[in-house]
mmCIF file with all atom_site columns, C-alpha atoms in Angstrom:
data_model
loop_
_atom_site.group_PDB
_atom_site.id
_atom_site.type_symbol
_atom_site.label_atom_id
_atom_site.label_alt_id
_atom_site.label_comp_id
_atom_site.label_asym_id
_atom_site.label_entity_id
_atom_site.label_seq_id
_atom_site.pdbx_PDB_ins_code
_atom_site.Cartn_x
_atom_site.Cartn_y
_atom_site.Cartn_z
_atom_site.occupancy
_atom_site.B_iso_or_equiv
_atom_site.pdbx_formal_charge
_atom_site.auth_seq_id
_atom_site.auth_comp_id
_atom_site.auth_asym_id
_atom_site.auth_atom_id
_atom_site.pdbx_PDB_model_num
ATOM 1   C CA . MET G 1 1   ? 31.838 -62.886 19.137 1.00 0.00 ? 1   MET G CA 1
ATOM 2   C CA . ILE G 1 2   ? 29.160 -60.896 16.869 1.00 0.00 ? 2   ILE G CA 1
ATOM 3   C CA . SER G 1 3   ? 28.722 -57.938 19.200 1.00 0.00 ? 3   SER G CA 1
ATOM 4   C CA . TYR G 1 4   ? 32.963 -57.562 18.427 1.00 0.00 ? 4   TYR G CA 1
ATOM 5   C CA . TYR G 1 5   ? 32.932 -57.493 15.118 1.00 0.00 ? 5   TYR G CA 1
ATOM 6   C CA . PHE G 1 6   ? 29.341 -55.634 14.570 1.00 0.00 ? 6   PHE G CA 1
ATOM 7   C CA . ASN G 1 7   ? 32.232 -53.294 16.861 1.00 0.00 ? 7   ASN G CA 1
ATOM 8   C CA . LEU G 1 8   ? 34.771 -53.084 14.433 1.00 0.00 ? 8   LEU G CA 1
ATOM 9   C CA . PHE G 1 9   ? 32.919 -52.452 11.362 1.00 0.00 ? 9   PHE G CA 1
ATOM 10  C CA . GLY G 1 10  ? 31.792 -49.613 13.461 1.00 0.00 ? 10  GLY G CA 1
ATOM 11  C CA . VAL G 1 11  ? 35.219 -48.412 13.811 1.00 0.00 ? 11  VAL G CA 1
ATOM 12  C CA . LEU G 1 12  ? 35.938 -49.086 10.346 1.00 0.00 ? 12  LEU G CA 1
ATOM 13  C CA . MET G 1 13  ? 32.660 -46.589 9.358  1.00 0.00 ? 13  MET G CA 1
ATOM 14  C CA . PHE G 1 14  ? 33.460 -43.700 11.965 1.00 0.00 ? 14  PHE G CA 1
ATOM 15  C CA . ALA G 1 15  ? 37.219 -44.144 10.976 1.00 0.00 ? 15  ALA G CA 1
ATOM 16  C CA . MET G 1 16  ? 36.019 -43.414 7.045  1.00 0.00 ? 16  MET G CA 1
ATOM 17  C CA . SER G 1 17  ? 33.525 -40.988 8.170  1.00 0.00 ? 17  SER G CA 1
ATOM 18  C CA . GLY G 1 18  ? 36.229 -38.770 9.895  1.00 0.00 ? 18  GLY G CA 1
ATOM 19  C CA . ALA G 1 19  ? 38.722 -38.815 7.153  1.00 0.00 ? 19  ALA G CA 1
ATOM 20  C CA . LEU G 1 20  ? 36.024 -38.790 4.308  1.00 0.00 ? 20  LEU G CA 1
ATOM 21  C CA . ALA G 1 21  ? 34.895 -35.304 6.344  1.00 0.00 ? 21  ALA G CA 1
ATOM 22  C CA . ALA G 1 22  ? 37.987 -34.566 6.874  1.00 0.00 ? 22  ALA G CA 1
ATOM 23  C CA . LEU G 1 23  ? 39.051 -34.993 2.893  1.00 0.00 ? 23  LEU G CA 1
ATOM 24  C CA . ASP G 1 24  ? 35.837 -32.677 2.176  1.00 0.00 ? 24  ASP G CA 1
ATOM 25  C CA . LYS G 1 25  ? 37.741 -29.748 3.563  1.00 0.00 ? 25  LYS G CA 1
ATOM 26  C CA . ASN G 1 26  ? 40.235 -30.160 1.499  1.00 0.00 ? 26  ASN G CA 1
ATOM 27  C CA . MET G 1 27  ? 43.183 -31.382 4.102  1.00 0.00 ? 27  MET G CA 1
ATOM 28  C CA . TYR G 1 28  ? 43.768 -33.670 0.776  1.00 0.00 ? 28  TYR G CA 1
ATOM 29  C CA . LYS G 1 29  ? 47.733 -32.500 1.805  1.00 0.00 ? 29  LYS G CA 1
ATOM 30  C CA . ASP G 1 30  ? 47.667 -32.973 5.747  1.00 0.00 ? 30  ASP G CA 1
ATOM 31  C CA . LEU G 1 31  ? 48.125 -36.838 6.412  1.00 0.00 ? 31  LEU G CA 1
ATOM 32  C CA . PHE G 1 32  ? 48.131 -36.506 9.820  1.00 0.00 ? 32  PHE G CA 1
ATOM 33  C CA . GLY G 1 33  ? 45.466 -33.723 9.868  1.00 0.00 ? 33  GLY G CA 1
ATOM 34  C CA . ILE G 1 34  ? 42.601 -36.175 8.224  1.00 0.00 ? 34  ILE G CA 1
ATOM 35  C CA . SER G 1 35  ? 43.966 -39.214 10.181 1.00 0.00 ? 35  SER G CA 1
ATOM 36  C CA . PHE G 1 36  ? 43.978 -37.844 13.580 1.00 0.00 ? 36  PHE G CA 1
ATOM 37  C CA . THR G 1 37  ? 40.512 -36.473 12.516 1.00 0.00 ? 37  THR G CA 1
ATOM 38  C CA . GLY G 1 38  ? 39.545 -40.866 11.329 1.00 0.00 ? 38  GLY G CA 1
ATOM 39  C CA . PHE G 1 39  ? 40.629 -41.473 14.845 1.00 0.00 ? 39  PHE G CA 1
ATOM 40  C CA . ALA G 1 40  ? 39.160 -39.710 16.919 1.00 0.00 ? 40  ALA G CA 1
ATOM 41  C CA . THR G 1 41  ? 35.681 -39.525 15.352 1.00 0.00 ? 41  THR G CA 1
ATOM 42  C CA . ALA G 1 42  ? 36.156 -43.566 15.846 1.00 0.00 ? 42  ALA G CA 1
ATOM 43  C CA . VAL G 1 43  ? 37.019 -43.807 19.275 1.00 0.00 ? 43  VAL G CA 1
ATOM 44  C CA . GLY G 1 44  ? 35.476 -40.552 21.196 1.00 0.00 ? 44  GLY G CA 1
ATOM 45  C CA . GLY G 1 45  ? 32.478 -42.237 21.599 1.00 0.00 ? 45  GLY G CA 1
ATOM 46  C CA . GLY G 1 46  ? 33.368 -44.979 22.901 1.00 0.00 ? 46  GLY G CA 1
ATOM 47  C CA . THR G 1 47  ? 36.244 -43.592 25.360 1.00 0.00 ? 47  THR G CA 1
ATOM 48  C CA . LEU G 1 48  ? 33.281 -40.942 27.447 1.00 0.00 ? 48  LEU G CA 1
ATOM 49  C CA . ARG G 1 49  ? 31.227 -43.885 27.364 1.00 0.00 ? 49  ARG G CA 1
ATOM 50  C CA . ASP G 1 50  ? 33.849 -45.887 29.133 1.00 0.00 ? 50  ASP G CA 1
ATOM 51  C CA . ILE G 1 51  ? 35.124 -43.104 30.843 1.00 0.00 ? 51  ILE G CA 1
ATOM 52  C CA . ILE G 1 52  ? 31.449 -42.509 32.704 1.00 0.00 ? 52  ILE G CA 1
ATOM 53  C CA . LEU G 1 53  ? 31.022 -46.330 32.940 1.00 0.00 ? 53  LEU G CA 1
ATOM 54  C CA . GLY G 1 54  ? 34.277 -46.608 34.598 1.00 0.00 ? 54  GLY G CA 1
ATOM 55  C CA . ALA G 1 55  ? 35.170 -49.328 32.287 1.00 0.00 ? 55  ALA G CA 1
ATOM 56  C CA . HIS G 1 56  ? 38.905 -50.479 32.095 1.00 0.00 ? 56  HIS G CA 1
ATOM 57  C CA . PRO G 1 57  ? 40.942 -50.805 30.240 1.00 0.00 ? 57  PRO G CA 1
ATOM 58  C CA . ILE G 1 58  ? 39.201 -48.751 27.389 1.00 0.00 ? 58  ILE G CA 1
ATOM 59  C CA . ALA G 1 59  ? 38.880 -50.789 24.644 1.00 0.00 ? 59  ALA G CA 1
ATOM 60  C CA . TRP G 1 60  ? 40.510 -49.248 21.994 1.00 0.00 ? 60  TRP G CA 1
ATOM 61  C CA . VAL G 1 61  ? 43.632 -48.962 24.772 1.00 0.00 ? 61  VAL G CA 1
ATOM 62  C CA . ALA G 1 62  ? 42.921 -52.690 25.156 1.00 0.00 ? 62  ALA G CA 1
ATOM 63  C CA . ASP G 1 63  ? 42.458 -54.283 21.645 1.00 0.00 ? 63  ASP G CA 1
ATOM 64  C CA . ASN G 1 64  ? 44.972 -53.672 18.554 1.00 0.00 ? 64  ASN G CA 1
ATOM 65  C CA . ASN G 1 65  ? 42.514 -54.962 16.059 1.00 0.00 ? 65  ASN G CA 1
ATOM 66  C CA . TYR G 1 66  ? 40.623 -51.334 17.127 1.00 0.00 ? 66  TYR G CA 1
ATOM 67  C CA . LEU G 1 67  ? 43.565 -49.702 15.687 1.00 0.00 ? 67  LEU G CA 1
ATOM 68  C CA . ILE G 1 68  ? 43.943 -51.712 13.081 1.00 0.00 ? 68  ILE G CA 1
ATOM 69  C CA . ALA G 1 69  ? 40.483 -51.629 12.511 1.00 0.00 ? 69  ALA G CA 1
ATOM 70  C CA . ILE G 1 70  ? 41.064 -47.745 12.170 1.00 0.00 ? 70  ILE G CA 1
ATOM 71  C CA . THR G 1 71  ? 44.345 -47.851 10.494 1.00 0.00 ? 71  THR G CA 1
ATOM 72  C CA . ALA G 1 72  ? 42.001 -49.983 7.288  1.00 0.00 ? 72  ALA G CA 1
ATOM 73  C CA . GLY G 1 73  ? 39.611 -47.265 7.390  1.00 0.00 ? 73  GLY G CA 1
ATOM 74  C CA . ILE G 1 74  ? 41.450 -43.974 6.673  1.00 0.00 ? 74  ILE G CA 1
ATOM 75  C CA . ILE G 1 75  ? 44.132 -46.039 4.184  1.00 0.00 ? 75  ILE G CA 1
ATOM 76  C CA . LEU G 1 76  ? 40.939 -46.980 2.143  1.00 0.00 ? 76  LEU G CA 1
ATOM 77  C CA . MET G 1 77  ? 39.517 -43.891 2.357  1.00 0.00 ? 77  MET G CA 1
ATOM 78  C CA . ILE G 1 78  ? 42.625 -41.744 0.811  1.00 0.00 ? 78  ILE G CA 1
ATOM 79  C CA . ILE G 1 79  ? 43.445 -44.429 -1.721 1.00 0.00 ? 79  ILE G CA 1
ATOM 80  C CA . PHE G 1 80  ? 39.311 -44.815 -2.490 1.00 0.00 ? 80  PHE G CA 1
ATOM 81  C CA . ARG G 1 81  ? 38.929 -40.869 -2.312 1.00 0.00 ? 81  ARG G CA 1
ATOM 82  C CA . LYS G 1 82  ? 38.174 -39.874 -5.865 1.00 0.00 ? 82  LYS G CA 1
ATOM 83  C CA . GLN G 1 83  ? 35.940 -43.177 -6.133 1.00 0.00 ? 83  GLN G CA 1
ATOM 84  C CA . LEU G 1 84  ? 34.053 -42.574 -3.264 1.00 0.00 ? 84  LEU G CA 1
ATOM 85  C CA . HIS G 1 85  ? 32.977 -38.772 -3.692 1.00 0.00 ? 85  HIS G CA 1
ATOM 86  C CA . ARG G 1 86  ? 31.468 -39.577 -6.504 1.00 0.00 ? 86  ARG G CA 1
ATOM 87  C CA . ILE G 1 87  ? 28.774 -41.747 -4.176 1.00 0.00 ? 87  ILE G CA 1
ATOM 88  C CA . PRO G 1 88  ? 26.468 -39.081 -3.616 1.00 0.00 ? 88  PRO G CA 1
ATOM 89  C CA . LYS G 1 89  ? 25.876 -38.638 0.415  1.00 0.00 ? 89  LYS G CA 1
ATOM 90  C CA . ILE G 1 90  ? 28.311 -41.197 0.937  1.00 0.00 ? 90  ILE G CA 1
ATOM 91  C CA . LEU G 1 91  ? 29.419 -39.076 4.541  1.00 0.00 ? 91  LEU G CA 1
ATOM 92  C CA . LEU G 1 92  ? 25.560 -39.381 5.443  1.00 0.00 ? 92  LEU G CA 1
ATOM 93  C CA . VAL G 1 93  ? 26.017 -43.711 4.413  1.00 0.00 ? 93  VAL G CA 1
ATOM 94  C CA . PHE G 1 94  ? 28.794 -44.549 6.537  1.00 0.00 ? 94  PHE G CA 1
ATOM 95  C CA . ASP G 1 95  ? 27.870 -41.717 9.119  1.00 0.00 ? 95  ASP G CA 1
ATOM 96  C CA . SER G 1 96  ? 24.159 -43.406 9.953  1.00 0.00 ? 96  SER G CA 1
ATOM 97  C CA . ILE G 1 97  ? 25.689 -47.509 9.787  1.00 0.00 ? 97  ILE G CA 1
ATOM 98  C CA . GLY G 1 98  ? 28.504 -45.557 12.582 1.00 0.00 ? 98  GLY G CA 1
ATOM 99  C CA . ILE G 1 99  ? 25.806 -44.594 14.460 1.00 0.00 ? 99  ILE G CA 1
ATOM 100 C CA . ALA G 1 100 ? 23.703 -47.737 14.333 1.00 0.00 ? 100 ALA G CA 1
ATOM 101 C CA . ILE G 1 101 ? 26.256 -49.684 15.535 1.00 0.00 ? 101 ILE G CA 1
ATOM 102 C CA . TYR G 1 102 ? 27.240 -47.891 17.824 1.00 0.00 ? 102 TYR G CA 1
ATOM 103 C CA . THR G 1 103 ? 23.752 -46.809 19.913 1.00 0.00 ? 103 THR G CA 1
ATOM 104 C CA . ILE G 1 104 ? 23.610 -51.009 19.736 1.00 0.00 ? 104 ILE G CA 1
ATOM 105 C CA . ILE G 1 105 ? 27.423 -51.562 21.019 1.00 0.00 ? 105 ILE G CA 1
ATOM 106 C CA . GLY G 1 106 ? 27.141 -49.387 23.446 1.00 0.00 ? 106 GLY G CA 1
ATOM 107 C CA . MET G 1 107 ? 24.131 -50.427 24.885 1.00 0.00 ? 107 MET G CA 1
ATOM 108 C CA . GLU G 1 108 ? 24.789 -53.590 25.476 1.00 0.00 ? 108 GLU G CA 1
ATOM 109 C CA . LYS G 1 109 ? 28.379 -52.822 27.088 1.00 0.00 ? 109 LYS G CA 1
ATOM 110 C CA . ALA G 1 110 ? 26.088 -50.740 29.765 1.00 0.00 ? 110 ALA G CA 1
ATOM 111 C CA . LEU G 1 111 ? 23.524 -53.586 30.673 1.00 0.00 ? 111 LEU G CA 1
ATOM 112 C CA . ALA G 1 112 ? 26.312 -55.955 30.711 1.00 0.00 ? 112 ALA G CA 1
ATOM 113 C CA . LEU G 1 113 ? 27.817 -54.074 33.433 1.00 0.00 ? 113 LEU G CA 1
ATOM 114 C CA . ASP G 1 114 ? 24.313 -53.581 35.340 1.00 0.00 ? 114 ASP G CA 1
ATOM 115 C CA . VAL G 1 115 ? 23.671 -50.509 34.266 1.00 0.00 ? 115 VAL G CA 1
ATOM 116 C CA . ALA G 1 116 ? 19.889 -49.066 34.610 1.00 0.00 ? 116 ALA G CA 1
ATOM 117 C CA . PRO G 1 117 ? 17.450 -49.488 31.051 1.00 0.00 ? 117 PRO G CA 1
ATOM 118 C CA . LEU G 1 118 ? 17.213 -46.106 30.654 1.00 0.00 ? 118 LEU G CA 1
ATOM 119 C CA . ALA G 1 119 ? 20.629 -45.224 31.305 1.00 0.00 ? 119 ALA G CA 1
ATOM 120 C CA . ALA G 1 120 ? 21.927 -47.712 28.758 1.00 0.00 ? 120 ALA G CA 1
ATOM 121 C CA . VAL G 1 121 ? 19.633 -45.815 26.272 1.00 0.00 ? 121 VAL G CA 1
ATOM 122 C CA . VAL G 1 122 ? 21.627 -42.597 27.385 1.00 0.00 ? 122 VAL G CA 1
ATOM 123 C CA . MET G 1 123 ? 25.323 -44.480 26.984 1.00 0.00 ? 123 MET G CA 1
ATOM 124 C CA . GLY G 1 124 ? 24.376 -45.629 24.012 1.00 0.00 ? 124 GLY G CA 1
ATOM 125 C CA . LEU G 1 125 ? 23.227 -41.945 22.764 1.00 0.00 ? 125 LEU G CA 1
ATOM 126 C CA . PHE G 1 126 ? 26.838 -41.012 23.678 1.00 0.00 ? 126 PHE G CA 1
ATOM 127 C CA . THR G 1 127 ? 28.888 -43.718 22.049 1.00 0.00 ? 127 THR G CA 1
ATOM 128 C CA . ALA G 1 128 ? 26.609 -42.932 18.746 1.00 0.00 ? 128 ALA G CA 1
ATOM 129 C CA . VAL G 1 129 ? 26.746 -39.164 18.509 1.00 0.00 ? 129 VAL G CA 1
ATOM 130 C CA . MET G 1 130 ? 30.096 -38.210 20.638 1.00 0.00 ? 130 MET G CA 1
ATOM 131 C CA . GLY G 1 131 ? 32.388 -39.444 18.161 1.00 0.00 ? 131 GLY G CA 1
ATOM 132 C CA . GLY G 1 132 ? 30.574 -37.449 14.961 1.00 0.00 ? 132 GLY G CA 1
ATOM 133 C CA . VAL G 1 133 ? 30.273 -34.044 17.664 1.00 0.00 ? 133 VAL G CA 1
ATOM 134 C CA . ILE G 1 134 ? 34.473 -34.139 17.384 1.00 0.00 ? 134 ILE G CA 1
ATOM 135 C CA . ARG G 1 135 ? 34.994 -34.716 14.402 1.00 0.00 ? 135 ARG G CA 1
ATOM 136 C CA . ASP G 1 136 ? 32.459 -31.787 13.238 1.00 0.00 ? 136 ASP G CA 1
ATOM 137 C CA . THR G 1 137 ? 34.367 -29.794 15.519 1.00 0.00 ? 137 THR G CA 1
ATOM 138 C CA . LEU G 1 138 ? 37.671 -30.294 13.906 1.00 0.00 ? 138 LEU G CA 1
ATOM 139 C CA . ILE G 1 139 ? 36.615 -29.435 10.699 1.00 0.00 ? 139 ILE G CA 1
ATOM 140 C CA . ASN G 1 140 ? 34.842 -26.443 11.990 1.00 0.00 ? 140 ASN G CA 1
ATOM 141 C CA . GLU G 1 141 ? 31.174 -27.504 11.306 1.00 0.00 ? 141 GLU G CA 1
ATOM 142 C CA . ILE G 1 142 ? 28.505 -27.492 13.268 1.00 0.00 ? 142 ILE G CA 1
ATOM 143 C CA . PRO G 1 143 ? 27.550 -30.912 14.816 1.00 0.00 ? 143 PRO G CA 1
ATOM 144 C CA . GLN G 1 144 ? 25.375 -33.264 13.697 1.00 0.00 ? 144 GLN G CA 1
ATOM 145 C CA . ILE G 1 145 ? 23.275 -33.213 16.913 1.00 0.00 ? 145 ILE G CA 1
ATOM 146 C CA . PHE G 1 146 ? 23.019 -29.815 17.265 1.00 0.00 ? 146 PHE G CA 1
ATOM 147 C CA . ARG G 1 147 ? 21.078 -29.011 14.205 1.00 0.00 ? 147 ARG G CA 1
ATOM 148 C CA . LYS G 1 148 ? 17.599 -29.160 12.884 1.00 0.00 ? 148 LYS G CA 1
ATOM 149 C CA . GLU G 1 149 ? 17.512 -32.662 11.006 1.00 0.00 ? 149 GLU G CA 1
ATOM 150 C CA . ILE G 1 150 ? 16.511 -36.178 13.168 1.00 0.00 ? 150 ILE G CA 1
ATOM 151 C CA . TYR G 1 151 ? 19.941 -36.983 14.815 1.00 0.00 ? 151 TYR G CA 1
ATOM 152 C CA . ALA G 1 152 ? 20.046 -38.637 17.978 1.00 0.00 ? 152 ALA G CA 1
ATOM 153 C CA . THR G 1 153 ? 16.390 -38.991 17.971 1.00 0.00 ? 153 THR G CA 1
ATOM 154 C CA . ALA G 1 154 ? 16.978 -41.644 15.761 1.00 0.00 ? 154 ALA G CA 1
ATOM 155 C CA . CYS G 1 155 ? 19.472 -43.440 17.846 1.00 0.00 ? 155 CYS G CA 1
ATOM 156 C CA . ILE G 1 156 ? 17.222 -43.283 20.971 1.00 0.00 ? 156 ILE G CA 1
ATOM 157 C CA . ALA G 1 157 ? 14.374 -44.611 18.553 1.00 0.00 ? 157 ALA G CA 1
ATOM 158 C CA . GLY G 1 158 ? 16.736 -48.027 18.205 1.00 0.00 ? 158 GLY G CA 1
ATOM 159 C CA . ALA G 1 159 ? 18.226 -47.871 21.276 1.00 0.00 ? 159 ALA G CA 1
ATOM 160 C CA . LEU G 1 160 ? 14.373 -48.121 22.971 1.00 0.00 ? 160 LEU G CA 1
ATOM 161 C CA . VAL G 1 161 ? 13.741 -50.797 19.971 1.00 0.00 ? 161 VAL G CA 1
ATOM 162 C CA . TYR G 1 162 ? 16.641 -52.701 20.857 1.00 0.00 ? 162 TYR G CA 1
ATOM 163 C CA . LEU G 1 163 ? 15.489 -52.361 24.867 1.00 0.00 ? 163 LEU G CA 1
ATOM 164 C CA . LEU G 1 164 ? 12.439 -54.281 24.298 1.00 0.00 ? 164 LEU G CA 1
ATOM 165 C CA . LEU G 1 165 ? 13.479 -56.685 21.520 1.00 0.00 ? 165 LEU G CA 1
ATOM 166 C CA . LYS G 1 166 ? 16.327 -57.481 24.605 1.00 0.00 ? 166 LYS G CA 1
ATOM 167 C CA . TYR G 1 167 ? 13.523 -58.799 26.620 1.00 0.00 ? 167 TYR G CA 1
ATOM 168 C CA . SER G 1 168 ? 11.596 -60.485 23.814 1.00 0.00 ? 168 SER G CA 1
ATOM 169 C CA . SER G 1 169 ? 11.935 -64.204 23.070 1.00 0.00 ? 169 SER G CA 1
ATOM 170 C CA . LEU G 1 170 ? 13.934 -62.567 20.201 1.00 0.00 ? 170 LEU G CA 1
ATOM 171 C CA . PRO G 1 171 ? 18.146 -64.457 19.661 1.00 0.00 ? 171 PRO G CA 1
ATOM 172 C CA . GLU G 1 172 ? 19.774 -61.099 20.951 1.00 0.00 ? 172 GLU G CA 1
ATOM 173 C CA . ILE G 1 173 ? 21.542 -60.654 17.694 1.00 0.00 ? 173 ILE G CA 1
ATOM 174 C CA . TRP G 1 174 ? 18.081 -60.420 15.820 1.00 0.00 ? 174 TRP G CA 1
ATOM 175 C CA . SER G 1 175 ? 16.941 -58.275 18.197 1.00 0.00 ? 175 SER G CA 1
ATOM 176 C CA . ALA G 1 176 ? 20.978 -55.925 17.699 1.00 0.00 ? 176 ALA G CA 1
ATOM 177 C CA . VAL G 1 177 ? 20.413 -56.751 12.943 1.00 0.00 ? 177 VAL G CA 1
ATOM 178 C CA . ILE G 1 178 ? 16.357 -55.312 13.959 1.00 0.00 ? 178 ILE G CA 1
ATOM 179 C CA . SER G 1 179 ? 17.683 -52.154 16.204 1.00 0.00 ? 179 SER G CA 1
ATOM 180 C CA . ILE G 1 180 ? 20.234 -51.288 14.002 1.00 0.00 ? 180 ILE G CA 1
ATOM 181 C CA . VAL G 1 181 ? 18.214 -50.826 10.593 1.00 0.00 ? 181 VAL G CA 1
ATOM 182 C CA . THR G 1 182 ? 15.788 -49.258 12.437 1.00 0.00 ? 182 THR G CA 1
ATOM 183 C CA . ILE G 1 183 ? 18.355 -46.435 13.667 1.00 0.00 ? 183 ILE G CA 1
ATOM 184 C CA . ILE G 1 184 ? 19.905 -46.252 9.998  1.00 0.00 ? 184 ILE G CA 1
ATOM 185 C CA . ALA G 1 185 ? 16.257 -46.117 7.852  1.00 0.00 ? 185 ALA G CA 1
ATOM 186 C CA . ILE G 1 186 ? 15.261 -43.318 10.096 1.00 0.00 ? 186 ILE G CA 1
ATOM 187 C CA . ARG G 1 187 ? 17.969 -41.761 9.769  1.00 0.00 ? 187 ARG G CA 1
ATOM 188 C CA . LEU G 1 188 ? 18.422 -41.847 6.119  1.00 0.00 ? 188 LEU G CA 1
ATOM 189 C CA . ALA G 1 189 ? 14.259 -41.364 5.666  1.00 0.00 ? 189 ALA G CA 1
ATOM 190 C CA . ALA G 1 190 ? 14.827 -37.986 7.800  1.00 0.00 ? 190 ALA G CA 1
ATOM 191 C CA . VAL G 1 191 ? 17.161 -36.775 5.633  1.00 0.00 ? 191 VAL G CA 1
ATOM 192 C CA . LYS G 1 192 ? 15.187 -37.718 2.025  1.00 0.00 ? 192 LYS G CA 1
ATOM 193 C CA . PHE G 1 193 ? 12.080 -36.172 3.248  1.00 0.00 ? 193 PHE G CA 1
ATOM 194 C CA . ARG G 1 194 ? 13.137 -33.783 5.503  1.00 0.00 ? 194 ARG G CA 1
ATOM 195 C CA . TRP G 1 195 ? 12.215 -34.481 9.283  1.00 0.00 ? 195 TRP G CA 1
ATOM 196 C CA . SER G 1 196 ? 12.957 -32.721 12.111 1.00 0.00 ? 196 SER G CA 1
ATOM 197 C CA . LEU G 1 197 ? 11.763 -32.129 15.326 1.00 0.00 ? 197 LEU G CA 1
ATOM 198 C CA . PRO G 1 198 ? 9.597  -29.240 15.918 1.00 0.00 ? 198 PRO G CA 1
ATOM 199 C CA . LYS G 1 199 ? 10.961 -25.613 17.162 1.00 0.00 ? 199 LYS G CA 1
ATOM 200 C CA . LEU G 1 200 ? 10.561 -24.232 20.326 1.00 0.00 ? 200 LEU G CA 1
ATOM 201 C CA . ASP G 1 201 ? 9.212  -20.443 20.270 1.00 0.00 ? 201 ASP G CA 1
ATOM 202 C CA . ILE G 1 202 ? 10.561 -19.213 23.537 1.00 0.00 ? 202 ILE G CA 1
#
């Protein structure tokens, strides 16, 4: 039940992230464009995960609460866009929370379907980053995953932490919380201190 509400919160964060990214592109008058970008960002990763895993029906298709969370996120972003734009790097915060929650939710679903642990890490990564890839593509930006700053690596690190903690005696909720905080911390620290992976000299 807790993971379900985590999932809805992640959907809300990603919907806000997508809507804010569209608003940053001065799409103020295009309500459909803002809504579609928020929706695609929120459901993109989870939809791809469910298709790969053969999990049907796809989560947001079977549960109206996902669409309610997405709609709420988009409406909140439109109403409070001016106030939120005053907060430095607010898009980074929403996106970091979203990828952290989605990584763990994606892993949980994969593991529940008896996917191999390391493959579950990949499923967690796909769940986390594909919504952002769709968002950045829609607004004509280079997707975060292809930029030099640490992004997918933070998801992988948190996923591995979750994998280790899951097989410990720690309660599952704490395993999830610690892993989510790990991803958020790595992502925000990477941006603040400009961490990046070494380039290949090919």
